[in-house]
């Protein structure tokens, strides 16, 4: 801010507020001269003036919006309606009578308060006494059985003693024959022979066919 003899004192804030009037030429000559002098000597106001003029130039190049022919008529009618205190068209709480609206609002508030702040019906238990109150457990919930929770120890069966199979001292046929009390008919049953004494049956013509044991071993009887 600077003072000149015979000239008004202008600061930056006053120039920003009066720049619009200055650009349109709507200020008196004395104030116009003071604004021009301050803008010439102040770098900040000089930059502000340049930016404002550039912005106005860009805005002037934008396409203009055309309003509806009924816009002015509708605007005046809306202003007249608002000044007359008429309600706008549409749904509103004013459709209901005021006593009914107030009564409904109080009833709704009481109902919501009863639902939200309803006291709990379940008994409040002290944590210290919860262990000594088993009868408060609901019937539908069964307490876990101690026997069910116990782990049954697994019984490990020792391996069975292996069965000792003793070797047979004689052939099965010989053992079978030795266990018989009756006399064994050698004509029908062939007894085992020692190695080297092979024999073949030779038929003998007689009253009955009999089988004689004839040795086929060389040097045998």
GROMACS .gro file of C-alpha atoms in nm:
model
  221
    1UNK     CA    1   0.000   0.000   0.000
    2UNK     CA    2   0.138   0.335  -0.104
    3UNK     CA    3   0.014   0.691  -0.064
    4UNK     CA    4   0.040   0.956  -0.335
    5UNK     CA    5  -0.032   1.324  -0.300
    6UNK     CA    6  -0.385   1.401  -0.409
    7UNK     CA    7  -0.464   1.028  -0.475
    8UNK     CA    8  -0.667   0.767  -0.284
    9UNK     CA    9  -0.494   0.496  -0.084
   10UNK     CA   10  -0.562   0.142  -0.228
   11UNK     CA   11  -0.453  -0.193  -0.090
   12UNK     CA   12  -0.452  -0.541  -0.248
   13UNK     CA   13  -0.783  -0.649  -0.097
   14UNK     CA   14  -0.963  -0.341  -0.230
   15UNK     CA   15  -0.823  -0.400  -0.577
   16UNK     CA   16  -0.940  -0.764  -0.583
   17UNK     CA   17  -1.289  -0.659  -0.473
   18UNK     CA   18  -1.312  -0.370  -0.721
   19UNK     CA   19  -1.139  -0.534  -1.018
   20UNK     CA   20  -1.469  -0.646  -1.169
   21UNK     CA   21  -1.603  -0.288  -1.167
   22UNK     CA   22  -1.270  -0.162  -1.296
   23UNK     CA   23  -1.273  -0.396  -1.596
   24UNK     CA   24  -1.632  -0.294  -1.684
   25UNK     CA   25  -1.561   0.077  -1.638
   26UNK     CA   26  -1.810   0.123  -1.355
   27UNK     CA   27  -1.585   0.325  -1.118
   28UNK     CA   28  -1.534   0.700  -1.087
   29UNK     CA   29  -1.218   0.855  -1.241
   30UNK     CA   30  -1.044   0.920  -0.909
   31UNK     CA   31  -1.090   0.562  -0.786
   32UNK     CA   32  -1.000   0.426  -1.127
   33UNK     CA   33  -0.671   0.615  -1.123
   34UNK     CA   34  -0.591   0.485  -0.774
   35UNK     CA   35  -0.666   0.123  -0.876
   36UNK     CA   36  -0.457   0.149  -1.191
   37UNK     CA   37  -0.164   0.299  -1.000
   38UNK     CA   38  -0.177   0.025  -0.736
   39UNK     CA   39  -0.195  -0.249  -0.998
   40UNK     CA   40   0.105  -0.101  -1.180
   41UNK     CA   41   0.323  -0.088  -0.868
   42UNK     CA   42   0.212  -0.415  -0.694
   43UNK     CA   43   0.344  -0.745  -0.844
   44UNK     CA   44   0.077  -0.953  -0.670
   45UNK     CA   45  -0.214  -0.744  -0.798
   46UNK     CA   46  -0.060  -0.732  -1.145
   47UNK     CA   47  -0.048  -1.114  -1.155
   48UNK     CA   48  -0.402  -1.133  -1.017
   49UNK     CA   49  -0.530  -0.903  -1.292
   50UNK     CA   50  -0.360  -1.111  -1.565
   51UNK     CA   51  -0.501  -1.441  -1.433
   52UNK     CA   52  -0.851  -1.298  -1.402
   53UNK     CA   53  -0.852  -1.162  -1.756
   54UNK     CA   54  -0.726  -1.496  -1.895
   55UNK     CA   55  -1.001  -1.685  -1.709
   56UNK     CA   56  -1.269  -1.452  -1.847
   57UNK     CA   57  -1.134  -1.502  -2.198
   58UNK     CA   58  -1.156  -1.880  -2.166
   59UNK     CA   59  -1.509  -1.863  -2.027
   60UNK     CA   60  -1.621  -1.639  -2.310
   61UNK     CA   61  -1.515  -1.903  -2.565
   62UNK     CA   62  -1.744  -2.169  -2.416
   63UNK     CA   63  -2.075  -2.236  -2.598
   64UNK     CA   64  -2.367  -2.053  -2.448
   65UNK     CA   65  -2.652  -2.251  -2.295
   66UNK     CA   66  -2.996  -2.179  -2.431
   67UNK     CA   67  -3.277  -2.171  -2.179
   68UNK     CA   68  -3.633  -2.283  -2.238
   69UNK     CA   69  -3.881  -2.016  -2.352
   70UNK     CA   70  -4.093  -2.103  -2.048
   71UNK     CA   71  -3.802  -2.071  -1.805
   72UNK     CA   72  -3.874  -1.712  -1.701
   73UNK     CA   73  -4.247  -1.781  -1.668
   74UNK     CA   74  -4.190  -2.093  -1.454
   75UNK     CA   75  -3.934  -1.910  -1.241
   76UNK     CA   76  -4.172  -1.621  -1.170
   77UNK     CA   77  -4.457  -1.859  -1.090
   78UNK     CA   78  -4.237  -2.053  -0.844
   79UNK     CA   79  -4.129  -1.730  -0.675
   80UNK     CA   80  -4.490  -1.616  -0.649
   81UNK     CA   81  -4.593  -1.954  -0.500
   82UNK     CA   82  -4.314  -1.944  -0.240
   83UNK     CA   83  -4.403  -1.588  -0.142
   84UNK     CA   84  -4.770  -1.688  -0.103
   85UNK     CA   85  -4.685  -1.979   0.132
   86UNK     CA   86  -4.836  -2.251  -0.090
   87UNK     CA   87  -4.697  -2.601  -0.055
   88UNK     CA   88  -4.525  -2.762  -0.348
   89UNK     CA   89  -4.694  -3.044  -0.530
   90UNK     CA   90  -4.597  -3.390  -0.408
   91UNK     CA   91  -4.613  -3.605  -0.096
   92UNK     CA   92  -4.549  -3.427   0.230
   93UNK     CA   93  -4.609  -3.471   0.600
   94UNK     CA   94  -4.850  -3.178   0.579
   95UNK     CA   95  -5.104  -3.412   0.415
   96UNK     CA   96  -5.177  -3.551   0.761
   97UNK     CA   97  -5.349  -3.342   1.027
   98UNK     CA   98  -5.103  -3.202   1.277
   99UNK     CA   99  -5.255  -3.372   1.587
  100UNK     CA  100  -5.253  -3.710   1.412
  101UNK     CA  101  -4.896  -3.665   1.296
  102UNK     CA  102  -4.777  -3.572   1.645
  103UNK     CA  103  -4.962  -3.864   1.806
  104UNK     CA  104  -4.820  -4.111   1.555
  105UNK     CA  105  -4.469  -3.977   1.610
  106UNK     CA  106  -4.491  -4.014   1.988
  107UNK     CA  107  -4.636  -4.365   1.958
  108UNK     CA  108  -4.357  -4.471   1.724
  109UNK     CA  109  -4.092  -4.327   1.956
  110UNK     CA  110  -4.239  -4.510   2.258
  111UNK     CA  111  -4.252  -4.839   2.066
  112UNK     CA  112  -3.892  -4.810   1.951
  113UNK     CA  113  -3.777  -4.722   2.302
  114UNK     CA  114  -3.957  -5.024   2.448
  115UNK     CA  115  -3.802  -5.260   2.191
  116UNK     CA  116  -3.450  -5.120   2.215
  117UNK     CA  117  -3.433  -5.078   2.593
  118UNK     CA  118  -3.630  -5.387   2.697
  119UNK     CA  119  -3.467  -5.543   3.008
  120UNK     CA  120  -3.315  -5.887   2.978
  121UNK     CA  121  -3.534  -6.177   3.100
  122UNK     CA  122  -3.249  -6.419   3.175
  123UNK     CA  123  -3.111  -6.414   3.533
  124UNK     CA  124  -2.783  -6.241   3.591
  125UNK     CA  125  -2.530  -6.475   3.749
  126UNK     CA  126  -2.225  -6.386   3.946
  127UNK     CA  127  -1.914  -6.550   3.793
  128UNK     CA  128  -1.808  -6.659   4.143
  129UNK     CA  129  -2.135  -6.853   4.194
  130UNK     CA  130  -2.163  -7.006   3.848
  131UNK     CA  131  -1.973  -7.320   3.951
  132UNK     CA  132  -2.211  -7.387   4.244
  133UNK     CA  133  -2.533  -7.357   4.041
  134UNK     CA  134  -2.571  -7.673   3.829
  135UNK     CA  135  -2.953  -7.655   3.835
  136UNK     CA  136  -2.949  -7.347   3.609
  137UNK     CA  137  -2.827  -7.553   3.316
  138UNK     CA  138  -3.114  -7.594   3.064
  139UNK     CA  139  -3.266  -7.940   3.038
  140UNK     CA  140  -3.205  -7.954   2.666
  141UNK     CA  141  -2.830  -7.917   2.722
  142UNK     CA  142  -2.671  -8.222   2.880
  143UNK     CA  143  -2.353  -8.190   3.077
  144UNK     CA  144  -2.069  -8.386   2.926
  145UNK     CA  145  -2.013  -8.719   3.100
  146UNK     CA  146  -1.684  -8.770   3.271
  147UNK     CA  147  -1.682  -9.133   3.164
  148UNK     CA  148  -1.723  -9.031   2.800
  149UNK     CA  149  -1.435  -8.788   2.819
  150UNK     CA  150  -1.196  -9.044   2.970
  151UNK     CA  151  -0.966  -9.204   2.720
  152UNK     CA  152  -0.992  -9.583   2.719
  153UNK     CA  153  -0.640  -9.728   2.734
  154UNK     CA  154  -0.557  -9.948   2.442
  155UNK     CA  155  -0.482 -10.307   2.538
  156UNK     CA  156  -0.187 -10.443   2.345
  157UNK     CA  157  -0.216 -10.821   2.307
  158UNK     CA  158   0.123 -10.994   2.306
  159UNK     CA  159   0.194 -11.204   1.999
  160UNK     CA  160   0.089 -11.566   2.025
  161UNK     CA  161   0.356 -11.827   2.086
  162UNK     CA  162   0.448 -11.981   1.751
  163UNK     CA  163   0.331 -12.339   1.720
  164UNK     CA  164   0.613 -12.586   1.690
  165UNK     CA  165   0.547 -12.838   1.416
  166UNK     CA  166   0.726 -13.160   1.493
  167UNK     CA  167   0.847 -13.370   1.201
  168UNK     CA  168   0.668 -13.697   1.139
  169UNK     CA  169   0.876 -14.006   1.208
  170UNK     CA  170   0.691 -14.228   0.960
  171UNK     CA  171   0.482 -14.196   0.652
  172UNK     CA  172   0.112 -14.114   0.701
  173UNK     CA  173   0.008 -14.448   0.560
  174UNK     CA  174   0.232 -14.632   0.804
  175UNK     CA  175   0.101 -14.437   1.102
  176UNK     CA  176  -0.253 -14.508   0.995
  177UNK     CA  177  -0.184 -14.877   0.971
  178UNK     CA  178  -0.005 -14.889   1.303
  179UNK     CA  179  -0.304 -14.738   1.479
  180UNK     CA  180  -0.541 -15.009   1.353
  181UNK     CA  181  -0.604 -15.304   1.587
  182UNK     CA  182  -0.729 -15.542   1.318
  183UNK     CA  183  -0.499 -15.750   1.104
  184UNK     CA  184  -0.408 -15.575   0.786
  185UNK     CA  185  -0.478 -15.772   0.467
  186UNK     CA  186  -0.164 -15.741   0.264
  187UNK     CA  187  -0.350 -15.861  -0.043
  188UNK     CA  188  -0.563 -15.544  -0.040
  189UNK     CA  189  -0.330 -15.298   0.125
  190UNK     CA  190   0.022 -15.242   0.020
  191UNK     CA  191   0.268 -15.181   0.298
  192UNK     CA  192   0.550 -14.939   0.246
  193UNK     CA  193   0.882 -15.096   0.171
  194UNK     CA  194   1.231 -14.993   0.241
  195UNK     CA  195   1.417 -14.826  -0.041
  196UNK     CA  196   1.559 -15.073  -0.295
  197UNK     CA  197   1.291 -15.336  -0.245
  198UNK     CA  198   1.041 -15.241  -0.517
  199UNK     CA  199   0.775 -15.499  -0.601
  200UNK     CA  200   0.498 -15.548  -0.852
  201UNK     CA  201   0.179 -15.747  -0.811
  202UNK     CA  202   0.166 -16.084  -0.997
  203UNK     CA  203  -0.173 -16.249  -1.034
  204UNK     CA  204  -0.202 -16.616  -0.925
  205UNK     CA  205  -0.478 -16.834  -1.061
  206UNK     CA  206  -0.661 -16.988  -0.772
  207UNK     CA  207  -1.008 -17.006  -0.634
  208UNK     CA  208  -0.978 -16.632  -0.569
  209UNK     CA  209  -0.744 -16.376  -0.717
  210UNK     CA  210  -0.467 -16.306  -0.473
  211UNK     CA  211  -0.180 -16.071  -0.498
  212UNK     CA  212   0.168 -16.193  -0.418
  213UNK     CA  213   0.444 -15.957  -0.344
  214UNK     CA  214   0.729 -16.025  -0.585
  215UNK     CA  215   1.043 -15.827  -0.549
  216UNK     CA  216   1.184 -15.661  -0.857
  217UNK     CA  217   1.501 -15.555  -0.692
  218UNK     CA  218   1.806 -15.730  -0.833
  219UNK     CA  219   1.937 -15.979  -0.585
  220UNK     CA  220   1.613 -15.970  -0.388
  221UNK     CA  221   1.408 -16.281  -0.282
   0.00000   0.00000   0.00000
